[in-house]
Amino acid sequence: MRRRPRLPARLPLDPYVLALLATVGLAALLPARGPAATVADGASTAAVALLFFLYGARLSTREALDGLRHWRLHVTVLACTFVLFPLLGLAARGLVPTLLTQPLYSGLLFLCLVPSTVQSSIAFTSIARGNVPAAICAGSFSSLAGIVLTPLLAAGLLGADAGGFSPDSLVKIVVQLLLPFLLGQALRRRVGGFLVRHKKALGYVDRGSILLVVYAAFSAGMAAGVWHRVSLPHLGALLAVEAVLLAVMLLVTWYGAARLGFGREDRIAIQFAGSKKSLAAGLPMASVLFGAQAGLAVLPLMLFHQMQLMVCAVLARRRARDPEAAWGELAPGRVAEVSPPAQHPAPQGR
């Protein structure tokens, strides 16, 4: 008899999300004003440039090129991230103003344009015994494409809310995002060893930089009075909409990958890489694209980030406890007789 999967004893409340919420609280109580706001804004700009320099220095171009051999999987993940997600975000426009305010909807649509995660996609794919190398490459491709696609999609779909195609916004994107990333790629051979040796310390630099970006963005939002436009019913509606969005993407990536003929291990990688959005990449991008409105714009992304961690942790453990699915599930159109799981070794990750 098939055992009923149980929830993990403790759902993963990301400590970093708690730090982000504490930063938001600090900005609400002690927002940077006057000269302090100028300093915070300058430090935030430098932090964004540093973040994208480190992204470029860490991304292995050789690994990404090696992953091109599995191009169908990567195209599928990219299509989920930069085509299907944005289409669902555009469809949610019908919820304004009944369920969502225009600023919250802009943040929700921005969430749909952000690239996929790398670390959590790999972790959950590994837990679920999926194709880990494919998850690594898919996350890397998504991050690389997001450097260009996310600002362009935001400018085209969000219009004035994200600065449009003005020369000033394009200069900010190039100077704060693209140039540091390219510089990191160019210097990767020289600084790669240093980054590996000090990986833990640089992780704190990453997270500290993002906390600084969040503080500056939410301080600017407090000064502009954007939080007076948010009510608890609208926040509840936002959470409900994001729950539906995540459920749709998890279902589409799993069953859609099966329809495309992918095996179970590849389907796991597609599901976890294609249904996620990167908080680390989205927060600094929002600070560049939205300016004083960034605080409210990143709220949907922060909420979605924690939701995806909790749901995917449960889902990954369930898939790990269901090894017979590798033998009992067949791609559409495939005709074969499959022996019971006990007569065959469980498939190993590729």
GROMACS .gro file of C-alpha atoms in nm:
model
  350
    1MET     CA    1   0.000   0.000   0.000
    2ARG     CA    2   0.137   0.336  -0.094
    3ARG     CA    3   0.227   0.547   0.205
    4ARG     CA    4   0.079   0.890   0.239
    5PRO     CA    5   0.357   1.152   0.230
    6ARG     CA    6   0.393   1.356   0.544
    7LEU     CA    7   0.483   1.719   0.577
    8PRO     CA    8   0.832   1.793   0.709
    9ALA     CA    9   0.846   1.855   1.082
   10ARG     CA   10   0.951   2.215   1.026
   11LEU     CA   11   0.870   2.424   0.723
   12PRO     CA   12   1.171   2.628   0.609
   13LEU     CA   13   1.131   2.986   0.725
   14ASP     CA   14   1.435   3.136   0.556
   15PRO     CA   15   1.642   3.329   0.814
   16TYR     CA   16   1.740   3.568   0.539
   17VAL     CA   17   1.375   3.654   0.481
   18LEU     CA   18   1.353   3.738   0.852
   19ALA     CA   19   1.656   3.965   0.808
   20LEU     CA   20   1.487   4.131   0.512
   21LEU     CA   21   1.170   4.188   0.714
   22ALA     CA   22   1.377   4.332   0.999
   23THR     CA   23   1.544   4.567   0.749
   24VAL     CA   24   1.203   4.676   0.623
   25GLY     CA   25   1.099   4.743   0.984
   26LEU     CA   26   1.414   4.948   1.042
   27ALA     CA   27   1.344   5.154   0.731
   28ALA     CA   28   0.988   5.213   0.852
   29LEU     CA   29   1.099   5.327   1.197
   30LEU     CA   30   1.424   5.504   1.103
   31PRO     CA   31   1.416   5.589   0.732
   32ALA     CA   32   1.717   5.763   0.581
   33ARG     CA   33   1.634   6.128   0.517
   34GLY     CA   34   1.823   6.431   0.388
   35PRO     CA   35   2.200   6.380   0.369
   36ALA     CA   36   2.162   6.029   0.512
   37ALA     CA   37   1.932   5.939   0.222
   38THR     CA   38   2.194   6.062  -0.025
   39VAL     CA   39   2.459   5.845   0.141
   40ALA     CA   40   2.226   5.543   0.151
   41ASP     CA   41   2.139   5.588  -0.215
   42GLY     CA   42   2.506   5.609  -0.316
   43ALA     CA   43   2.593   5.305  -0.106
   44SER     CA   44   2.301   5.116  -0.260
   45THR     CA   45   2.424   5.200  -0.611
   46ALA     CA   46   2.772   5.073  -0.526
   47ALA     CA   47   2.624   4.759  -0.366
   48VAL     CA   48   2.426   4.677  -0.681
   49ALA     CA   49   2.738   4.716  -0.896
   50LEU     CA   50   2.933   4.492  -0.655
   51LEU     CA   51   2.662   4.227  -0.662
   52PHE     CA   52   2.659   4.203  -1.040
   53PHE     CA   53   3.038   4.203  -1.054
   54LEU     CA   54   3.036   3.900  -0.822
   55TYR     CA   55   2.761   3.734  -1.029
   56GLY     CA   56   2.977   3.771  -1.340
   57ALA     CA   57   3.293   3.651  -1.168
   58ARG     CA   58   3.120   3.339  -1.034
   59LEU     CA   59   2.937   3.231  -1.348
   60SER     CA   60   3.141   2.970  -1.531
   61THR     CA   61   3.110   3.035  -1.903
   62ARG     CA   62   3.264   2.695  -1.979
   63GLU     CA   63   3.004   2.512  -1.767
   64ALA     CA   64   2.726   2.709  -1.933
   65LEU     CA   65   2.857   2.618  -2.280
   66ASP     CA   66   2.895   2.253  -2.180
   67GLY     CA   67   2.530   2.254  -2.077
   68LEU     CA   68   2.420   2.346  -2.428
   69ARG     CA   69   2.416   1.975  -2.508
   70HIS     CA   70   2.089   1.956  -2.315
   71TRP     CA   71   1.948   2.255  -2.500
   72ARG     CA   72   1.583   2.138  -2.506
   73LEU     CA   73   1.566   2.139  -2.127
   74HIS     CA   74   1.723   2.485  -2.101
   75VAL     CA   75   1.494   2.631  -2.367
   76THR     CA   76   1.198   2.491  -2.175
   77VAL     CA   77   1.312   2.653  -1.849
   78LEU     CA   78   1.380   2.986  -2.023
   79ALA     CA   79   1.037   2.975  -2.186
   80CYS     CA   80   0.874   2.917  -1.848
   81THR     CA   81   1.074   3.199  -1.687
   82PHE     CA   82   1.058   3.469  -1.954
   83VAL     CA   83   0.747   3.377  -2.158
   84LEU     CA   84   0.490   3.187  -1.952
   85PHE     CA   85   0.548   3.377  -1.626
   86PRO     CA   86   0.513   3.719  -1.798
   87LEU     CA   87   0.197   3.604  -1.978
   88LEU     CA   88   0.042   3.502  -1.647
   89GLY     CA   89   0.150   3.835  -1.500
   90LEU     CA   90  -0.019   4.021  -1.783
   91ALA     CA   91  -0.335   3.812  -1.734
   92ALA     CA   92  -0.344   3.923  -1.369
   93ARG     CA   93  -0.403   4.280  -1.494
   94GLY     CA   94  -0.773   4.198  -1.477
   95LEU     CA   95  -0.749   4.186  -1.097
   96VAL     CA   96  -0.689   4.564  -1.080
   97PRO     CA   97  -0.849   4.738  -0.896
   98THR     CA   98  -1.083   4.471  -0.757
   99LEU     CA   99  -0.820   4.264  -0.576
  100LEU     CA  100  -0.490   4.443  -0.636
  101THR     CA  101  -0.388   4.806  -0.643
  102GLN     CA  102  -0.190   4.929  -0.941
  103PRO     CA  103   0.141   4.953  -0.744
  104LEU     CA  104   0.101   4.597  -0.611
  105TYR     CA  105   0.017   4.473  -0.959
  106SER     CA  106   0.330   4.641  -1.097
  107GLY     CA  107   0.532   4.455  -0.835
  108LEU     CA  108   0.357   4.129  -0.922
  109LEU     CA  109   0.431   4.176  -1.292
  110PHE     CA  110   0.794   4.261  -1.213
  111LEU     CA  111   0.814   3.938  -1.012
  112CYS     CA  112   0.709   3.749  -1.326
  113LEU     CA  113   1.000   3.904  -1.521
  114VAL     CA  114   1.281   3.815  -1.279
  115PRO     CA  115   1.520   3.527  -1.366
  116SER     CA  116   1.512   3.191  -1.192
  117THR     CA  117   1.715   3.101  -0.886
  118VAL     CA  118   2.033   2.896  -0.893
  119GLN     CA  119   2.105   2.775  -0.539
  120SER     CA  120   1.756   2.671  -0.431
  121SER     CA  121   1.678   2.511  -0.769
  122ILE     CA  122   1.990   2.297  -0.734
  123ALA     CA  123   1.916   2.211  -0.370
  124PHE     CA  124   1.557   2.103  -0.431
  125THR     CA  125   1.648   1.912  -0.747
  126SER     CA  126   1.913   1.725  -0.550
  127ILE     CA  127   1.671   1.643  -0.265
  128ALA     CA  128   1.415   1.512  -0.515
  129ARG     CA  129   1.684   1.303  -0.694
  130GLY     CA  130   1.653   1.492  -1.020
  131ASN     CA  131   1.903   1.601  -1.285
  132VAL     CA  132   2.131   1.826  -1.078
  133PRO     CA  133   2.377   1.920  -1.359
  134ALA     CA  134   2.081   2.031  -1.570
  135ALA     CA  135   1.949   2.242  -1.280
  136ILE     CA  136   2.290   2.408  -1.242
  137CYS     CA  137   2.308   2.498  -1.611
  138ALA     CA  138   1.942   2.602  -1.631
  139GLY     CA  139   1.980   2.839  -1.336
  140SER     CA  140   2.300   2.982  -1.480
  141PHE     CA  141   2.143   3.037  -1.823
  142SER     CA  142   1.842   3.205  -1.663
  143SER     CA  143   2.060   3.438  -1.455
  144LEU     CA  144   2.269   3.529  -1.758
  145ALA     CA  145   1.964   3.594  -1.976
  146GLY     CA  146   1.799   3.794  -1.698
  147ILE     CA  147   2.075   4.054  -1.702
  148VAL     CA  148   1.939   4.167  -2.039
  149LEU     CA  149   1.584   4.031  -2.062
  150THR     CA  150   1.448   4.144  -1.724
  151PRO     CA  151   1.522   4.517  -1.771
  152LEU     CA  152   1.401   4.507  -2.132
  153LEU     CA  153   1.079   4.324  -2.043
  154ALA     CA  154   1.021   4.556  -1.746
  155ALA     CA  155   1.070   4.863  -1.963
  156GLY     CA  156   0.837   4.728  -2.230
  157LEU     CA  157   0.561   4.583  -2.011
  158LEU     CA  158   0.568   4.815  -1.711
  159GLY     CA  159   0.629   5.135  -1.907
  160ALA     CA  160   0.655   5.446  -1.690
  161ASP     CA  161   0.637   5.239  -1.368
  162ALA     CA  162   0.984   5.102  -1.447
  163GLY     CA  163   1.133   5.407  -1.608
  164GLY     CA  164   1.039   5.320  -1.966
  165PHE     CA  165   1.312   5.340  -2.233
  166SER     CA  166   1.443   5.679  -2.122
  167PRO     CA  167   1.816   5.744  -2.175
  168ASP     CA  168   1.862   5.778  -1.798
  169SER     CA  169   1.717   5.433  -1.725
  170LEU     CA  170   1.924   5.271  -2.001
  171VAL     CA  171   2.242   5.432  -1.863
  172LYS     CA  172   2.158   5.301  -1.515
  173ILE     CA  173   2.102   4.951  -1.647
  174VAL     CA  174   2.431   4.951  -1.838
  175VAL     CA  175   2.642   5.113  -1.565
  176GLN     CA  176   2.498   4.936  -1.260
  177LEU     CA  177   2.413   4.595  -1.405
  178LEU     CA  178   2.573   4.508  -1.738
  179LEU     CA  179   2.920   4.663  -1.710
  180PRO     CA  180   2.996   4.518  -1.363
  181PHE     CA  181   2.874   4.177  -1.481
  182LEU     CA  182   3.094   4.186  -1.791
  183LEU     CA  183   3.390   4.306  -1.584
  184GLY     CA  184   3.340   4.012  -1.348
  185GLN     CA  185   3.337   3.773  -1.645
  186ALA     CA  186   3.654   3.931  -1.784
  187LEU     CA  187   3.837   3.901  -1.451
  188ARG     CA  188   3.702   3.560  -1.360
  189ARG     CA  189   4.030   3.376  -1.419
  190ARG     CA  190   4.217   3.619  -1.196
  191VAL     CA  191   3.969   3.643  -0.909
  192GLY     CA  192   3.806   3.297  -0.934
  193GLY     CA  193   4.046   3.136  -0.687
  194PHE     CA  194   3.995   3.417  -0.437
  195LEU     CA  195   3.618   3.382  -0.464
  196VAL     CA  196   3.637   3.007  -0.401
  197ARG     CA  197   3.868   3.046  -0.100
  198HIS     CA  198   3.648   3.314   0.057
  199LYS     CA  199   3.310   3.181  -0.053
  200LYS     CA  200   3.154   3.198   0.294
  201ALA     CA  201   3.270   3.554   0.366
  202LEU     CA  202   3.159   3.675   0.023
  203GLY     CA  203   2.820   3.519   0.087
  204TYR     CA  204   2.780   3.763   0.376
  205VAL     CA  205   2.888   4.044   0.145
  206ASP     CA  206   2.617   3.941  -0.103
  207ARG     CA  207   2.345   3.932   0.157
  208GLY     CA  208   2.462   4.244   0.334
  209SER     CA  209   2.463   4.432   0.005
  210ILE     CA  210   2.106   4.326  -0.067
  211LEU     CA  211   1.996   4.430   0.282
  212LEU     CA  212   2.147   4.772   0.212
  213VAL     CA  213   1.958   4.791  -0.119
  214VAL     CA  214   1.634   4.699   0.061
  215TYR     CA  215   1.691   4.959   0.333
  216ALA     CA  216   1.756   5.235   0.080
  217ALA     CA  217   1.454   5.135  -0.132
  218PHE     CA  218   1.213   5.116   0.159
  219SER     CA  219   1.346   5.438   0.309
  220ALA     CA  220   1.277   5.612  -0.021
  221GLY     CA  221   0.931   5.459  -0.020
  222MET     CA  222   0.864   5.592   0.331
  223ALA     CA  223   0.977   5.939   0.225
  224ALA     CA  224   0.749   5.924  -0.081
  225GLY     CA  225   0.455   5.797   0.127
  226VAL     CA  226   0.393   5.488  -0.089
  227TRP     CA  227   0.297   5.267   0.207
  228HIS     CA  228  -0.022   5.463   0.271
  229ARG     CA  229  -0.159   5.297  -0.044
  230VAL     CA  230  -0.130   4.942   0.097
  231SER     CA  231  -0.405   4.782   0.307
  232LEU     CA  232  -0.423   4.443   0.481
  233PRO     CA  233  -0.705   4.316   0.251
  234HIS     CA  234  -0.492   4.398  -0.054
  235LEU     CA  235  -0.192   4.220   0.100
  236GLY     CA  236  -0.410   3.915   0.165
  237ALA     CA  237  -0.532   3.923  -0.194
  238LEU     CA  238  -0.172   3.948  -0.315
  239LEU     CA  239  -0.075   3.637  -0.117
  240ALA     CA  240  -0.370   3.446  -0.263
  241VAL     CA  241  -0.282   3.552  -0.619
  242GLU     CA  242   0.082   3.449  -0.569
  243ALA     CA  243  -0.026   3.110  -0.429
  244VAL     CA  244  -0.231   3.048  -0.744
  245LEU     CA  245   0.059   3.167  -0.963
  246LEU     CA  246   0.303   2.928  -0.795
  247ALA     CA  247   0.057   2.636  -0.814
  248VAL     CA  248  -0.003   2.695  -1.185
  249MET     CA  249   0.369   2.707  -1.263
  250LEU     CA  250   0.444   2.393  -1.061
  251LEU     CA  251   0.170   2.203  -1.244
  252VAL     CA  252   0.262   2.334  -1.588
  253THR     CA  253   0.634   2.265  -1.549
  254TRP     CA  254   0.572   1.908  -1.426
  255TYR     CA  255   0.301   1.791  -1.663
  256GLY     CA  256   0.413   2.012  -1.952
  257ALA     CA  257   0.761   1.859  -1.933
  258ALA     CA  258   0.602   1.514  -1.947
  259ARG     CA  259   0.410   1.612  -2.259
  260LEU     CA  260   0.737   1.722  -2.416
  261GLY     CA  261   0.885   1.377  -2.356
  262PHE     CA  262   1.130   1.452  -2.073
  263GLY     CA  263   1.220   1.180  -1.825
  264ARG     CA  264   1.150   1.204  -1.454
  265GLU     CA  265   1.492   1.344  -1.356
  266ASP     CA  266   1.470   1.615  -1.621
  267ARG     CA  267   1.111   1.695  -1.523
  268ILE     CA  268   1.224   1.753  -1.165
  269ALA     CA  269   1.495   1.994  -1.282
  270ILE     CA  270   1.248   2.175  -1.508
  271GLN     CA  271   0.988   2.202  -1.232
  272PHE     CA  272   1.222   2.348  -0.971
  273ALA     CA  273   1.416   2.575  -1.209
  274GLY     CA  274   1.116   2.685  -1.413
  275SER     CA  275   0.882   2.773  -1.126
  276LYS     CA  276   1.114   2.991  -0.918
  277LYS     CA  277   1.212   3.357  -0.907
  278SER     CA  278   1.539   3.497  -0.776
  279LEU     CA  279   1.521   3.736  -0.483
  280ALA     CA  280   1.896   3.802  -0.504
  281ALA     CA  281   1.875   3.916  -0.867
  282GLY     CA  282   1.535   4.085  -0.846
  283LEU     CA  283   1.597   4.319  -0.552
  284PRO     CA  284   1.895   4.508  -0.699
  285MET     CA  285   1.729   4.520  -1.042
  286ALA     CA  286   1.418   4.675  -0.888
  287SER     CA  287   1.623   4.944  -0.715
  288VAL     CA  288   1.762   5.046  -1.054
  289LEU     CA  289   1.434   5.024  -1.245
  290PHE     CA  290   1.181   5.165  -0.998
  291GLY     CA  291   1.369   5.428  -0.799
  292ALA     CA  292   1.159   5.561  -0.510
  293GLN     CA  293   0.883   5.309  -0.589
  294ALA     CA  294   1.120   5.011  -0.547
  295GLY     CA  295   1.012   4.938  -0.189
  296LEU     CA  296   0.657   4.858  -0.288
  297ALA     CA  297   0.763   4.695  -0.614
  298VAL     CA  298   0.976   4.427  -0.443
  299LEU     CA  299   0.715   4.335  -0.181
  300PRO     CA  300   0.548   4.072  -0.405
  301LEU     CA  301   0.889   3.920  -0.484
  302MET     CA  302   0.981   3.895  -0.115
  303LEU     CA  303   0.653   3.721  -0.034
  304PHE     CA  304   0.678   3.487  -0.334
  305HIS     CA  305   1.035   3.395  -0.239
  306GLN     CA  306   0.933   3.262   0.102
  307MET     CA  307   0.627   3.089  -0.041
  308GLN     CA  308   0.827   2.905  -0.306
  309LEU     CA  309   1.080   2.785  -0.048
  310MET     CA  310   0.811   2.640   0.178
  311VAL     CA  311   0.610   2.473  -0.099
  312CYS     CA  312   0.910   2.336  -0.289
  313ALA     CA  313   1.065   2.196   0.029
  314VAL     CA  314   0.753   1.986   0.083
  315LEU     CA  315   0.736   1.889  -0.285
  316ALA     CA  316   1.105   1.790  -0.307
  317ARG     CA  317   1.078   1.562  -0.003
  318ARG     CA  318   0.766   1.404  -0.148
  319ARG     CA  319   0.940   1.331  -0.477
  320ALA     CA  320   1.238   1.185  -0.289
  321ARG     CA  321   1.006   0.941  -0.107
  322ASP     CA  322   0.842   0.833  -0.432
  323PRO     CA  323   1.122   0.653  -0.626
  324GLU     CA  324   0.879   0.412  -0.790
  325ALA     CA  325   0.750   0.705  -0.998
  326ALA     CA  326   1.066   0.675  -1.207
  327TRP     CA  327   0.940   0.338  -1.322
  328GLY     CA  328   0.565   0.383  -1.314
  329GLU     CA  329   0.536   0.710  -1.509
  330LEU     CA  330   0.574   0.701  -1.885
  331ALA     CA  331   0.601   0.996  -2.122
  332PRO     CA  332   0.300   1.044  -2.353
  333GLY     CA  333   0.323   0.829  -2.663
  334ARG     CA  334   0.579   0.593  -2.511
  335VAL     CA  335   0.474   0.228  -2.506
  336ALA     CA  336   0.664  -0.008  -2.279
  337GLU     CA  337   0.615  -0.258  -2.003
  338VAL     CA  338   0.777  -0.151  -1.682
  339SER     CA  339   0.874  -0.391  -1.411
  340PRO     CA  340   0.805  -0.315  -1.045
  341PRO     CA  341   1.058  -0.092  -0.869
  342ALA     CA  342   1.185  -0.374  -0.650
  343GLN     CA  343   1.325  -0.557  -0.954
  344HIS     CA  344   1.534  -0.265  -1.076
  345PRO     CA  345   1.783  -0.028  -0.912
  346ALA     CA  346   1.662   0.327  -0.864
  347PRO     CA  347   1.789   0.563  -1.135
  348GLN     CA  348   2.086   0.775  -1.038
  349GLY     CA  349   2.113   1.149  -1.094
  350ARG     CA  350   2.296   1.254  -1.408
   0.00000   0.00000   0.00000
